[in-house]
Coordinates of C-alpha atoms and ligand atoms in Angstrom, one line a residue:
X1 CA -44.1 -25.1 15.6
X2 CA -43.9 -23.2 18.7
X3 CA -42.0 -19.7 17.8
X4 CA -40.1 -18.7 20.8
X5 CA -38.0 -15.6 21.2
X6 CA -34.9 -17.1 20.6
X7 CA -36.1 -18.6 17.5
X8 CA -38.0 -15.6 15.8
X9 CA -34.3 -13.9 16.2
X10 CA -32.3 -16.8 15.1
X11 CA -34.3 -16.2 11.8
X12 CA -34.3 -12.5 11.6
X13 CA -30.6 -13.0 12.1
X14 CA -30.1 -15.6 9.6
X15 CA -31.5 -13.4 7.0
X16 CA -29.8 -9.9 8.3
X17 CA -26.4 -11.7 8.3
X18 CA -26.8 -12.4 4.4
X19 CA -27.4 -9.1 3.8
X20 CA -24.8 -6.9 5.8
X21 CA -21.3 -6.7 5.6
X22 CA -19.7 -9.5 8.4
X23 CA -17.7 -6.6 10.0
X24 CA -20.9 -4.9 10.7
X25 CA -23.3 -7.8 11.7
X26 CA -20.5 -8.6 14.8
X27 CA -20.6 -5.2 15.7
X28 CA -24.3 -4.5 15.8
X29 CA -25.9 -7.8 15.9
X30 CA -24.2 -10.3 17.9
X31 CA -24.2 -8.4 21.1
X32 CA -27.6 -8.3 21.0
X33 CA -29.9 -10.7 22.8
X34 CA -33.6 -11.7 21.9
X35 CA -35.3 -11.8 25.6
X36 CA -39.2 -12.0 25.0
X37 CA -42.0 -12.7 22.4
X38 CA -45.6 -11.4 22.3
X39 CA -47.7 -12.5 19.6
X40 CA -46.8 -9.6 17.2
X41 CA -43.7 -7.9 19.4
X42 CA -40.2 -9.2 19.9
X43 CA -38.3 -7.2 22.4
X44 CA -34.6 -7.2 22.1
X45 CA -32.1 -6.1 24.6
X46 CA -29.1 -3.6 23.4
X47 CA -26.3 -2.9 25.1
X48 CA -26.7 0.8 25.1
X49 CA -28.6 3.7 24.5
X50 CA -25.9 4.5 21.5
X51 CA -26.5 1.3 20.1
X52 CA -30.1 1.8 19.5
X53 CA -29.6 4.8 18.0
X54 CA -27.4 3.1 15.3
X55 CA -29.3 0.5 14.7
X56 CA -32.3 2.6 14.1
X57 CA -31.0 4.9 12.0
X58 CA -28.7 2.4 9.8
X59 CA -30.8 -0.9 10.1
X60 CA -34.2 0.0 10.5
X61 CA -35.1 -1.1 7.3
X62 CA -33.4 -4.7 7.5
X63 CA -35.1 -5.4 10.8
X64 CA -38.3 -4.5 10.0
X65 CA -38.1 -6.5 6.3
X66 CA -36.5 -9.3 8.7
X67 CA -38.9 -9.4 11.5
X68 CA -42.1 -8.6 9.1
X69 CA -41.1 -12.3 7.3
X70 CA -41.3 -13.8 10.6
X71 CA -44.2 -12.2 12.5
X72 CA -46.7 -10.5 9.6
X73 CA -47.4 -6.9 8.8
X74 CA -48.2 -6.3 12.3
X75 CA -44.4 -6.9 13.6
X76 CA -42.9 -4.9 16.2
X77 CA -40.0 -4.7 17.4
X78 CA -39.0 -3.3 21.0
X79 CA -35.6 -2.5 22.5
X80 CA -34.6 -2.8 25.9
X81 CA -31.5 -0.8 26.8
X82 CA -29.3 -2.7 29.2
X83 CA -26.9 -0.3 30.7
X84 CA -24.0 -1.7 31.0
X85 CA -22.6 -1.5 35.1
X86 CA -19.1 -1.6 34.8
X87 CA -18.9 -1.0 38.8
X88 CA -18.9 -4.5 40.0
X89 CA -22.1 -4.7 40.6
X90 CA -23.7 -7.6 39.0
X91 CA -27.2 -6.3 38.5
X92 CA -27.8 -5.4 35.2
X93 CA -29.7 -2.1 35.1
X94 CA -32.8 -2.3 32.4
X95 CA -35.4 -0.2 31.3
X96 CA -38.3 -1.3 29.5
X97 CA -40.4 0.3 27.1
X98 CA -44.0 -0.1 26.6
X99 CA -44.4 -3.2 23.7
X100 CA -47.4 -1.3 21.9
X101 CA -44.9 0.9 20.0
X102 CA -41.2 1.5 19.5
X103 CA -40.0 5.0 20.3
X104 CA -36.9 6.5 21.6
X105 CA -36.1 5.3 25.1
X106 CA -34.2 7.4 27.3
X107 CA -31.4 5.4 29.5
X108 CA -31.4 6.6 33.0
X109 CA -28.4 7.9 34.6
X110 CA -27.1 5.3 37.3
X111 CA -25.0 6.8 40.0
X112 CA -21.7 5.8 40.0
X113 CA -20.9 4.4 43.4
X114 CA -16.7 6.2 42.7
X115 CA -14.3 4.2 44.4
X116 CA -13.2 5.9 46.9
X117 CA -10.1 4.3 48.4
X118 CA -7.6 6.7 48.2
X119 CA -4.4 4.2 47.2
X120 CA -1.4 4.4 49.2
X121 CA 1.2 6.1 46.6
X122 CA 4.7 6.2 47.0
X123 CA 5.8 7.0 43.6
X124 CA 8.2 9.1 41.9
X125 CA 5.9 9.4 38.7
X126 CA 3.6 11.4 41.4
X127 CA 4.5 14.4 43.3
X128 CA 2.8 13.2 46.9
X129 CA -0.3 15.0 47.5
X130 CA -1.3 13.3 44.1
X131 CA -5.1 14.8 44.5
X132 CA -3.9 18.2 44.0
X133 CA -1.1 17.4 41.3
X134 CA -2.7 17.7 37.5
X135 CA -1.3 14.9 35.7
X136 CA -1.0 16.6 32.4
X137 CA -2.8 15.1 29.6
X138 CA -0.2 15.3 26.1
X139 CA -3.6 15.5 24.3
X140 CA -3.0 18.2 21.2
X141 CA -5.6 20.5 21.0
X142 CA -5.2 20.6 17.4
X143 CA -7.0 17.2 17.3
X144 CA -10.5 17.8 18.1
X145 CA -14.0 16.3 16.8
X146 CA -14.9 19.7 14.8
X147 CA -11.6 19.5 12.3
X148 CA -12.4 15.5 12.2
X149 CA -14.6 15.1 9.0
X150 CA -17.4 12.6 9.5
X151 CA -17.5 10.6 6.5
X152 CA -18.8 7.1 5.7
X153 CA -15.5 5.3 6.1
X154 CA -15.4 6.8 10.1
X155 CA -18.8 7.4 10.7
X156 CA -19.2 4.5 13.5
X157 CA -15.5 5.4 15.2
X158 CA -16.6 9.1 15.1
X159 CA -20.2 8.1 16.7
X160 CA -18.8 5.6 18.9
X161 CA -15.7 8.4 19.9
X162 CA -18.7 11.0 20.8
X163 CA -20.8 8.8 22.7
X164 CA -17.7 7.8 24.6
X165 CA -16.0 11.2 25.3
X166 CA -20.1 11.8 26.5
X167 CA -20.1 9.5 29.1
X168 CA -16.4 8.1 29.7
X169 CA -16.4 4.7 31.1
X170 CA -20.5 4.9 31.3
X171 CA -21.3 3.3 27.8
X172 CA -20.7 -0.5 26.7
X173 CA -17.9 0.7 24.5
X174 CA -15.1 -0.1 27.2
X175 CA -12.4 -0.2 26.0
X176 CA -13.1 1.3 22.2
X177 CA -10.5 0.4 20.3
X178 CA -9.8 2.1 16.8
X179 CA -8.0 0.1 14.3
X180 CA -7.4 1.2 10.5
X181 CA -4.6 1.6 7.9
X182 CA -2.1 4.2 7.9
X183 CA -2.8 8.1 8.4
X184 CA -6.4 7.5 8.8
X185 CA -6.8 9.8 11.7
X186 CA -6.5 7.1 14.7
X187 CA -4.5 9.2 16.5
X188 CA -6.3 12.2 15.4
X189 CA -9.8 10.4 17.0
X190 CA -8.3 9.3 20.0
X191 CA -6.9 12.9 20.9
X192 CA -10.2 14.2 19.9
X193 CA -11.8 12.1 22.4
X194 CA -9.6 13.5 25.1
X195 CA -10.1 16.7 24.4
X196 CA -13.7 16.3 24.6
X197 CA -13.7 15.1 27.8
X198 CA -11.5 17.4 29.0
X199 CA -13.5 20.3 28.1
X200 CA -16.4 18.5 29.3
X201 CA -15.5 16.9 32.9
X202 CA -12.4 19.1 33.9
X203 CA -11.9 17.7 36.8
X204 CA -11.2 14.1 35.2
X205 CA -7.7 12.5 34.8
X206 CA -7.0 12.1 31.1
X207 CA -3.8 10.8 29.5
X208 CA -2.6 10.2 25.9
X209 CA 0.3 8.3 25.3
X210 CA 1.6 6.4 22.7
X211 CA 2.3 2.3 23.4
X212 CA 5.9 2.8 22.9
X213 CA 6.2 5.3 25.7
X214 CA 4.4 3.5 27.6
X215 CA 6.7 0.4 26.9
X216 CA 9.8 2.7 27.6
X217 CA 8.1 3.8 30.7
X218 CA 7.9 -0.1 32.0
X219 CA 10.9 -1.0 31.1
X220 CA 12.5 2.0 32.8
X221 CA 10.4 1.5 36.0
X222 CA 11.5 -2.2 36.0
X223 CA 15.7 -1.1 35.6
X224 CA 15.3 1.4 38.4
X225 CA 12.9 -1.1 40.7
X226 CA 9.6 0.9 40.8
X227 CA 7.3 -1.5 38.6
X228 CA 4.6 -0.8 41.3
X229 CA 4.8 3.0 40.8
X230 CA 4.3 2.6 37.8
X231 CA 1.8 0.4 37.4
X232 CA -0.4 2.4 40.7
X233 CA 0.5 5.7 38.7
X234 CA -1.4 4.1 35.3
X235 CA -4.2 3.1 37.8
X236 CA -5.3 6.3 39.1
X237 CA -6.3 7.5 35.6
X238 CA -9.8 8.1 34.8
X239 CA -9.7 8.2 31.1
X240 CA -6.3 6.3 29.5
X241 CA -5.7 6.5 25.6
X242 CA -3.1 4.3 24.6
X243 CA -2.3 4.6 20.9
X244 CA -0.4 2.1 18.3
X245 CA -1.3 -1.0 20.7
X246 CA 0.4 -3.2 17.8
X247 CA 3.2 -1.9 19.2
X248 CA 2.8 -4.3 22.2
X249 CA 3.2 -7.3 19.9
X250 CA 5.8 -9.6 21.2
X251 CA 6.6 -7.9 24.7
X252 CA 5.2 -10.0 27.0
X253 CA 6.0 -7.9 30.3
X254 CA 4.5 -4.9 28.3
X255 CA 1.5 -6.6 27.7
X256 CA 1.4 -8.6 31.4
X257 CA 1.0 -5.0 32.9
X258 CA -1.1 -3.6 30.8
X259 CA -3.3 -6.5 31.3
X260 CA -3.3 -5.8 35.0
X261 CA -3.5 -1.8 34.5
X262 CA -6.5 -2.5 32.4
X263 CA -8.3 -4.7 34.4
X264 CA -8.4 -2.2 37.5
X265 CA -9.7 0.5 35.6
X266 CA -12.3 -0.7 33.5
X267 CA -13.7 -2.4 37.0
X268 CA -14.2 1.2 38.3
X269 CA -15.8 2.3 35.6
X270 CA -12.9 4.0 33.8
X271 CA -13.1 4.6 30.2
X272 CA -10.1 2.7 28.0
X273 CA -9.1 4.2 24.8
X274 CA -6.9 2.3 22.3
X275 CA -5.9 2.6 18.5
X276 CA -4.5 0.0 16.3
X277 CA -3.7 -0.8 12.6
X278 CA -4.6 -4.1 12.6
X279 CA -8.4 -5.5 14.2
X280 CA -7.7 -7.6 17.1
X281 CA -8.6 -11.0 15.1
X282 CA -5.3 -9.9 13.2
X283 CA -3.0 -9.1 16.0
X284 CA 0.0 -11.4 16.5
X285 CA 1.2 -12.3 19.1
X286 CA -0.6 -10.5 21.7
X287 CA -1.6 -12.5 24.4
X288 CA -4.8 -14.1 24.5
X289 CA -6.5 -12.8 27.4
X290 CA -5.3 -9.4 26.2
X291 CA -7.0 -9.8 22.4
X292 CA -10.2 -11.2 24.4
X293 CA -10.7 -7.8 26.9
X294 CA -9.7 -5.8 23.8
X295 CA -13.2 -7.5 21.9
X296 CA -15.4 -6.2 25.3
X297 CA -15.9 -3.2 24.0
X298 CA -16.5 -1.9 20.2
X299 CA -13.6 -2.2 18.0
X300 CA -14.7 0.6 15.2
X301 CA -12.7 0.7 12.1
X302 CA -11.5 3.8 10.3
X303 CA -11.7 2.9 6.6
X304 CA -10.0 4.6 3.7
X305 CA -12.5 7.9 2.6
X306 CA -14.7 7.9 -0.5
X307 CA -14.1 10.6 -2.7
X308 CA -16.6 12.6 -1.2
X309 CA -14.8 12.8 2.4
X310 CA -11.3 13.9 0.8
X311 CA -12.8 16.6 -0.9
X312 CA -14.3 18.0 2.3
X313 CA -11.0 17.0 4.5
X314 CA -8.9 19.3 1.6
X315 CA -11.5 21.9 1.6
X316 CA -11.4 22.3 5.5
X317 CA -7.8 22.2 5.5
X318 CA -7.6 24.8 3.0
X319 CA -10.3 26.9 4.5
X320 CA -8.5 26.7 7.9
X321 CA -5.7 27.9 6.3
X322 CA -7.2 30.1 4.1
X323 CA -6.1 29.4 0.8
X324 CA -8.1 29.3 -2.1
X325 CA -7.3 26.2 -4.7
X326 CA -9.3 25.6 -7.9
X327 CA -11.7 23.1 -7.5
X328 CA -10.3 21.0 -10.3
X329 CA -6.9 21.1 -8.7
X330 CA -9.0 20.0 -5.3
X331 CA -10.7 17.4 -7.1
X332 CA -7.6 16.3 -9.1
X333 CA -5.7 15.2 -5.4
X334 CA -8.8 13.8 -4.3
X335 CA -8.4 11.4 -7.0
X336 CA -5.4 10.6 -6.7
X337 CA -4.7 10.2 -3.0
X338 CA -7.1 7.7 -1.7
X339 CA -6.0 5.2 0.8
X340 CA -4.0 8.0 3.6
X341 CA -5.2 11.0 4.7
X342 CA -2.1 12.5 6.0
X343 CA -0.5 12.3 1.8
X344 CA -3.6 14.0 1.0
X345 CA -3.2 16.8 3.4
X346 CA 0.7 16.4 2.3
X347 CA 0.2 16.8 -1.3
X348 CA -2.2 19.9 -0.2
X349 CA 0.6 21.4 1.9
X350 CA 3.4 21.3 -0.9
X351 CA 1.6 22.4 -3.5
X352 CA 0.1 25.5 -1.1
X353 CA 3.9 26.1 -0.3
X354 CA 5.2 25.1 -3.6
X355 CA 3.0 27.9 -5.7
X356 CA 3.8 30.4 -2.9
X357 CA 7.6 30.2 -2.4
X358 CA 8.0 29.8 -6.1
X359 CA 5.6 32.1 -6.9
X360 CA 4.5 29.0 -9.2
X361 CA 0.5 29.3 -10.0
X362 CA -0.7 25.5 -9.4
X363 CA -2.0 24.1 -12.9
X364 CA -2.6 20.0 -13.1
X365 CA 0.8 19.5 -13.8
X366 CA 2.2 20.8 -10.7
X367 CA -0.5 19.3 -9.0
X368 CA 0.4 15.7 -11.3
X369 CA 3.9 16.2 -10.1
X370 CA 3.6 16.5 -6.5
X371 CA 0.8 13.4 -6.2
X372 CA 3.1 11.5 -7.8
X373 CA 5.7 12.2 -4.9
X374 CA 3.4 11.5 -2.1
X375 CA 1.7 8.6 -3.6
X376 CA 4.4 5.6 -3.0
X377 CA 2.9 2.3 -3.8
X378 CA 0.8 3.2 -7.0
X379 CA -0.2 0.7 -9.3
X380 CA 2.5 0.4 -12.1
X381 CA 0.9 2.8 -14.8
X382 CA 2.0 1.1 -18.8
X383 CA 4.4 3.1 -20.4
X384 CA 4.2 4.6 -24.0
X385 CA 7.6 2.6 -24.4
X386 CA 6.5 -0.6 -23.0
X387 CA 2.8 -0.3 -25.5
X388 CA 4.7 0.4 -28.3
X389 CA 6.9 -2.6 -27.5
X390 CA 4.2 -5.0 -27.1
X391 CA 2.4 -3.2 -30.6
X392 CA 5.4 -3.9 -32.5
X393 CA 6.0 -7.4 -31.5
X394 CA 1.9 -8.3 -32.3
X395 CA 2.9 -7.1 -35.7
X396 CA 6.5 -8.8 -35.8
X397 CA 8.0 -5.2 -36.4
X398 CA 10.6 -3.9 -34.3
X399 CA 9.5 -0.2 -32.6
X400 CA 12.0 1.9 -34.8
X401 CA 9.5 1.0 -38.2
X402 CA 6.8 1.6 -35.6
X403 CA 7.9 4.9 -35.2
X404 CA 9.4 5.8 -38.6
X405 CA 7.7 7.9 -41.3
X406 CA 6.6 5.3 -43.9
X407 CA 2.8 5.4 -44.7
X408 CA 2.8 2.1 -45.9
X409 CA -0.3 0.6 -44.6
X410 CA 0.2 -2.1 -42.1
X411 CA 2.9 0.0 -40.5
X412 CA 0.2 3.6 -40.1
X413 CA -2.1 0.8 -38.5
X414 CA 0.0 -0.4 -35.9
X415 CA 1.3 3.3 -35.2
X416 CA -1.8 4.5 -35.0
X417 CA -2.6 1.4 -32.8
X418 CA 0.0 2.3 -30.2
X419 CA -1.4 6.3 -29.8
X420 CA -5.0 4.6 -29.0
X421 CA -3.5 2.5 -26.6
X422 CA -1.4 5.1 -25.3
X423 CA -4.5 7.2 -25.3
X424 CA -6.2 4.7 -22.8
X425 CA -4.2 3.5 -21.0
X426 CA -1.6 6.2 -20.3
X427 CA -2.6 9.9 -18.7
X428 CA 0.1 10.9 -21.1
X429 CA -2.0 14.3 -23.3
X430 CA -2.0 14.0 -26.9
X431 CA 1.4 15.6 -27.6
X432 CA 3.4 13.9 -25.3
X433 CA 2.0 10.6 -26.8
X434 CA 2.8 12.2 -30.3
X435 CA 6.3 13.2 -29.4
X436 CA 7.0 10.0 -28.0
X437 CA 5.9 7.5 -31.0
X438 CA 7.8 9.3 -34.0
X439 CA 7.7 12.9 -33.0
X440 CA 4.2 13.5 -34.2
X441 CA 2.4 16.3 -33.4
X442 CA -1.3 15.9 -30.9
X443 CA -3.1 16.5 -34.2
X444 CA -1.8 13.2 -35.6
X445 CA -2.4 11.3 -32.2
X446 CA -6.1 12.5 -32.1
X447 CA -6.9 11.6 -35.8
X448 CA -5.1 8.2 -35.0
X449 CA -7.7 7.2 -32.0
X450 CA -11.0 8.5 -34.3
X451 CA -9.1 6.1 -36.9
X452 CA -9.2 3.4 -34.7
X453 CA -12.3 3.8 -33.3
X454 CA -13.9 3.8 -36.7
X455 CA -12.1 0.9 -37.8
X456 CA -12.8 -1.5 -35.1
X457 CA -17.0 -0.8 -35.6
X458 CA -16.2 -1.8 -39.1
X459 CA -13.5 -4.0 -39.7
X460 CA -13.8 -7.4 -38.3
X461 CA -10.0 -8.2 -38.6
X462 CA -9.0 -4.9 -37.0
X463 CA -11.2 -5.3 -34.1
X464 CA -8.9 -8.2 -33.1
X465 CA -6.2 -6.5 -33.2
X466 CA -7.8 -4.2 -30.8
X467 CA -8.9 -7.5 -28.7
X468 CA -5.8 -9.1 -28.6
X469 CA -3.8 -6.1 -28.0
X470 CA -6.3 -4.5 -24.7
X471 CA -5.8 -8.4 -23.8
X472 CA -1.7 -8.2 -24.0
X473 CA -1.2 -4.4 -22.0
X474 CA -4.0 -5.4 -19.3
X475 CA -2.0 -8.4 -18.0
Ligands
ADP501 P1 -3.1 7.5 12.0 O1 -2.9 7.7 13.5 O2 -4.3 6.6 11.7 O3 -1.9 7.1 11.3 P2 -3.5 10.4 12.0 O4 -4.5 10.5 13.1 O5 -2.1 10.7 12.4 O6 -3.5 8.9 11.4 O7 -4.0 11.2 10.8 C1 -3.2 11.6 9.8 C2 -3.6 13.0 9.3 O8 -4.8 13.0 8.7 C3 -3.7 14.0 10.5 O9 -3.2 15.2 10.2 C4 -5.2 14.1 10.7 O10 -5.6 15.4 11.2 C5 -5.7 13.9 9.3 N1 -7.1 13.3 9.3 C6 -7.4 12.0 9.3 N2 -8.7 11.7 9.2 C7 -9.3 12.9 9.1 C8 -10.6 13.4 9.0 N3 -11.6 12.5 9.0 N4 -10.8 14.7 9.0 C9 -9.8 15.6 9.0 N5 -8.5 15.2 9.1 C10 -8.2 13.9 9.2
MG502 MG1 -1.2 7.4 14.7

């Protein structure tokens, strides 16, 4: 069978979509296009010089394990950077590389033919003489790339945000769009990028503002007959960062200028910035030809941290403030806060103000208390009430013989039952499981879970009771 470009990559493909997450494999794989074959080299073209960069240092590996199955031990694999010409030119600019070996390759620097039409503006957004009137950016300093903590779940939005605020409008990343959960740091990135840009090309027009302003904005301009103002005023940016685009949802007149606002500047060549909580696939009722420009660019996702990346964000924060916590106390939010990194900084800001207004020292239990206010939608812990309910109806008893003093056997087994239970399944300590099935003491409760530990290695019957009972509070 002839092997042709095309089909070599089909396979590589084929086998690297089976092995990455689908997220991923859109992002770095289907934008890429398979353009020649030598007998051992298959050069690929990437959309830009960043992409490369990711792919060889995150998918190396893959490739080479992919390509080696298709073309022998002698595979290689070039890359041919197509810069992406957002100027209305239609020639694409490439560079190749020699196919002998596969090293870094530098992307050239086009020049940007700037448009240089100076629009007419009549505009009451504007003072006239607009060239010398800063429009003033509403980025917040406070929001830069150095306090943004590069972990795993950001790394490619963080990349992606760097590479962008490098070379606004002048990467294939137009628009990027950020979409994740709740107080992941969208707004944080996207103010970062600004001020990025900002500090390094002064002289470009940056502007933050949130969707719903903008909306207000629109429908303001439309009441008092300007909608061209406006919409010329949004033009003349270099570098617009529109954040909480889900807010758009359902305004169609919102969404019709926006469409037409984005459509001018990403033809000359300026950058687009938006953030999201949903991916575009997910977005309702957003127009379509909306959703589709949004997918031009990257859409990079901020994911909820690993444990590793909350430790560092409360570190920093704490180090910026400087405030020293006990590392178990650090470790014991980290744990507990996992899916918003605003709560986390919350629960680190209450209990920094909590032991210093109160003069409180900050054990676990302060710390216990104050997670417990910031995280909402926890997973419904068992209760010591509800196991010993479920304990005393396995053993037809009602939970007042449970708890009382006799030491008749049956009765000791399913007490001691319900502290093991409560034990595992509760983050209750030993004495407030004693106090609260029969007013034992922690003593009792700890001799009670060696008890029936030991029993259920040894006792075939009890071990059910064990079974069925971890069966029963797990439902
Ligand atoms: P979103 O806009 O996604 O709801 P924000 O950008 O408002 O989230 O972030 C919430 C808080 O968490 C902010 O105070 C921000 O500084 C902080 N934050 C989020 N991600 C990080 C990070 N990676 N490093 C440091 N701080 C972060
Ligand atoms: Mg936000």
């Amino acid at each position: 069978m002839n092997k042709t470009a095309q089909s070599v990559w089909n396979n590589c493909l084929e086998f690297i979509k089976d092995n990455i997450q689908p997220q991923a494999y859109k992002t770095w794989f289907e934008p890429i296009v398979a353009v020649k074959l030598t007998e051992t080299a298959l050069s690929i073209q990437v959309p830009s010089k960043f992409f490369y960069e990711w792919l060889e240092e995150h998918y190396v590996k893959i490739l080479k394990v992919a390509l080696t199955k298709e073309l022998g031990e002698t595979a290689k694999l070039v890359y041919i950077i197509k810069m992406e010409n957002t100027y209305g030119n239609k020639q694409p600019f490439t560079e190749k590389i020699p196919s002998s070996n596969r090293t870094a390759v530098k992307a050239q620097d086009v020049d940007i033919p700037l448009n240089n039409k100076n629009p007419e503006l009549k505009n009451p957004f504007i003072i006239p003489g607009i060239r010398n009137v800063k429009i003033e950016s509403q980025l917040n300093p406070n929001y830069n790339f150095e306090n943004f903590l590069e972990g795993d779940s950001n790394r490619l939005a963080r990349n992606a945000g760097i590479a962008v605020a490098n070379k606004p409008g002048g990467t294939s990343f137009n628009p990027l769009l950020i979409f994740g959960g709740v107080g992941l740091g969208k707004t944080h990135l996207a103010h970062a990028i600004g001020v990025d840009i900002k500090d390094k090309y002064p002289e470009k027009t940056v502007l933050y503002i949130s969707a719903e302003k903008f909306t207000q904005q629109y429908i303001d301009s439309v009441k008092k007959n300007n909608r061209n103002d406006f919409i010329h005023f949004y033009q003349i940016i270099d570098v617009l960062i529109i954040d909480d685009v889900q807010f758009l949802s359902g305004k169609s007149g919102t969404q019709d200028v926006f469409f037409h606002i984005f459509n001018h500047l990403h033809q000359n060549g300026k950058q687009v910035i938006l953030t999201s909580d949903k991916a575009p696939v997910d977005m309702q009722d957003i127009e379509q030809r909306l959703l589709s420009r949004f997918k031009w660019g990257l859409s990079a996702e901020l994911q909820n941290p690993d444990f590793e990346t909350r430790v560092s964000i409360l570190k920093n924060k704490l180090y910026r403030d400087g405030v020293e916590m006990p590392e178990d106390i650090i470790d014991y939010v980290a744990k507990n806060i996992k899916t918003n990194v605003r709560e986390l900084e919350g629960a680190i800001i209450s209990l920094i103000a909590q032991s210093s207004f109160n003069k409180k020292e900050i054990t676990i239990n302060l710390a216990k208390d104050i997670v417990e206010k910031f995280v909402k939608n926890t997973k419904r812990e068992v209760s010591i009430d509800y196991i010993q309910k479920v304990v005393s109806d396995y053993f037809q008893m009602d939970v007042d013989t449970l708890q009382s003093k006799t030491r008749k056997r049956h009765i000791v087994q399913a007490r001691q039952l319900a502290m093991f239970f409560a034990k595992k399944f509760t983050k209750a300590s030993l004495a407030s499981i004693g106090s609260q099935i029969g007013k034992r003491d922690h003593a009792t409760v700890l001799h009670a879970c060696k008890t029936v530990d030991n029993l259920s290695s040894t006792d075939k019957q009890f071990r059910k009771y064990v079974e069925d009972l971890t069966k029963k509070l797990s439902l």
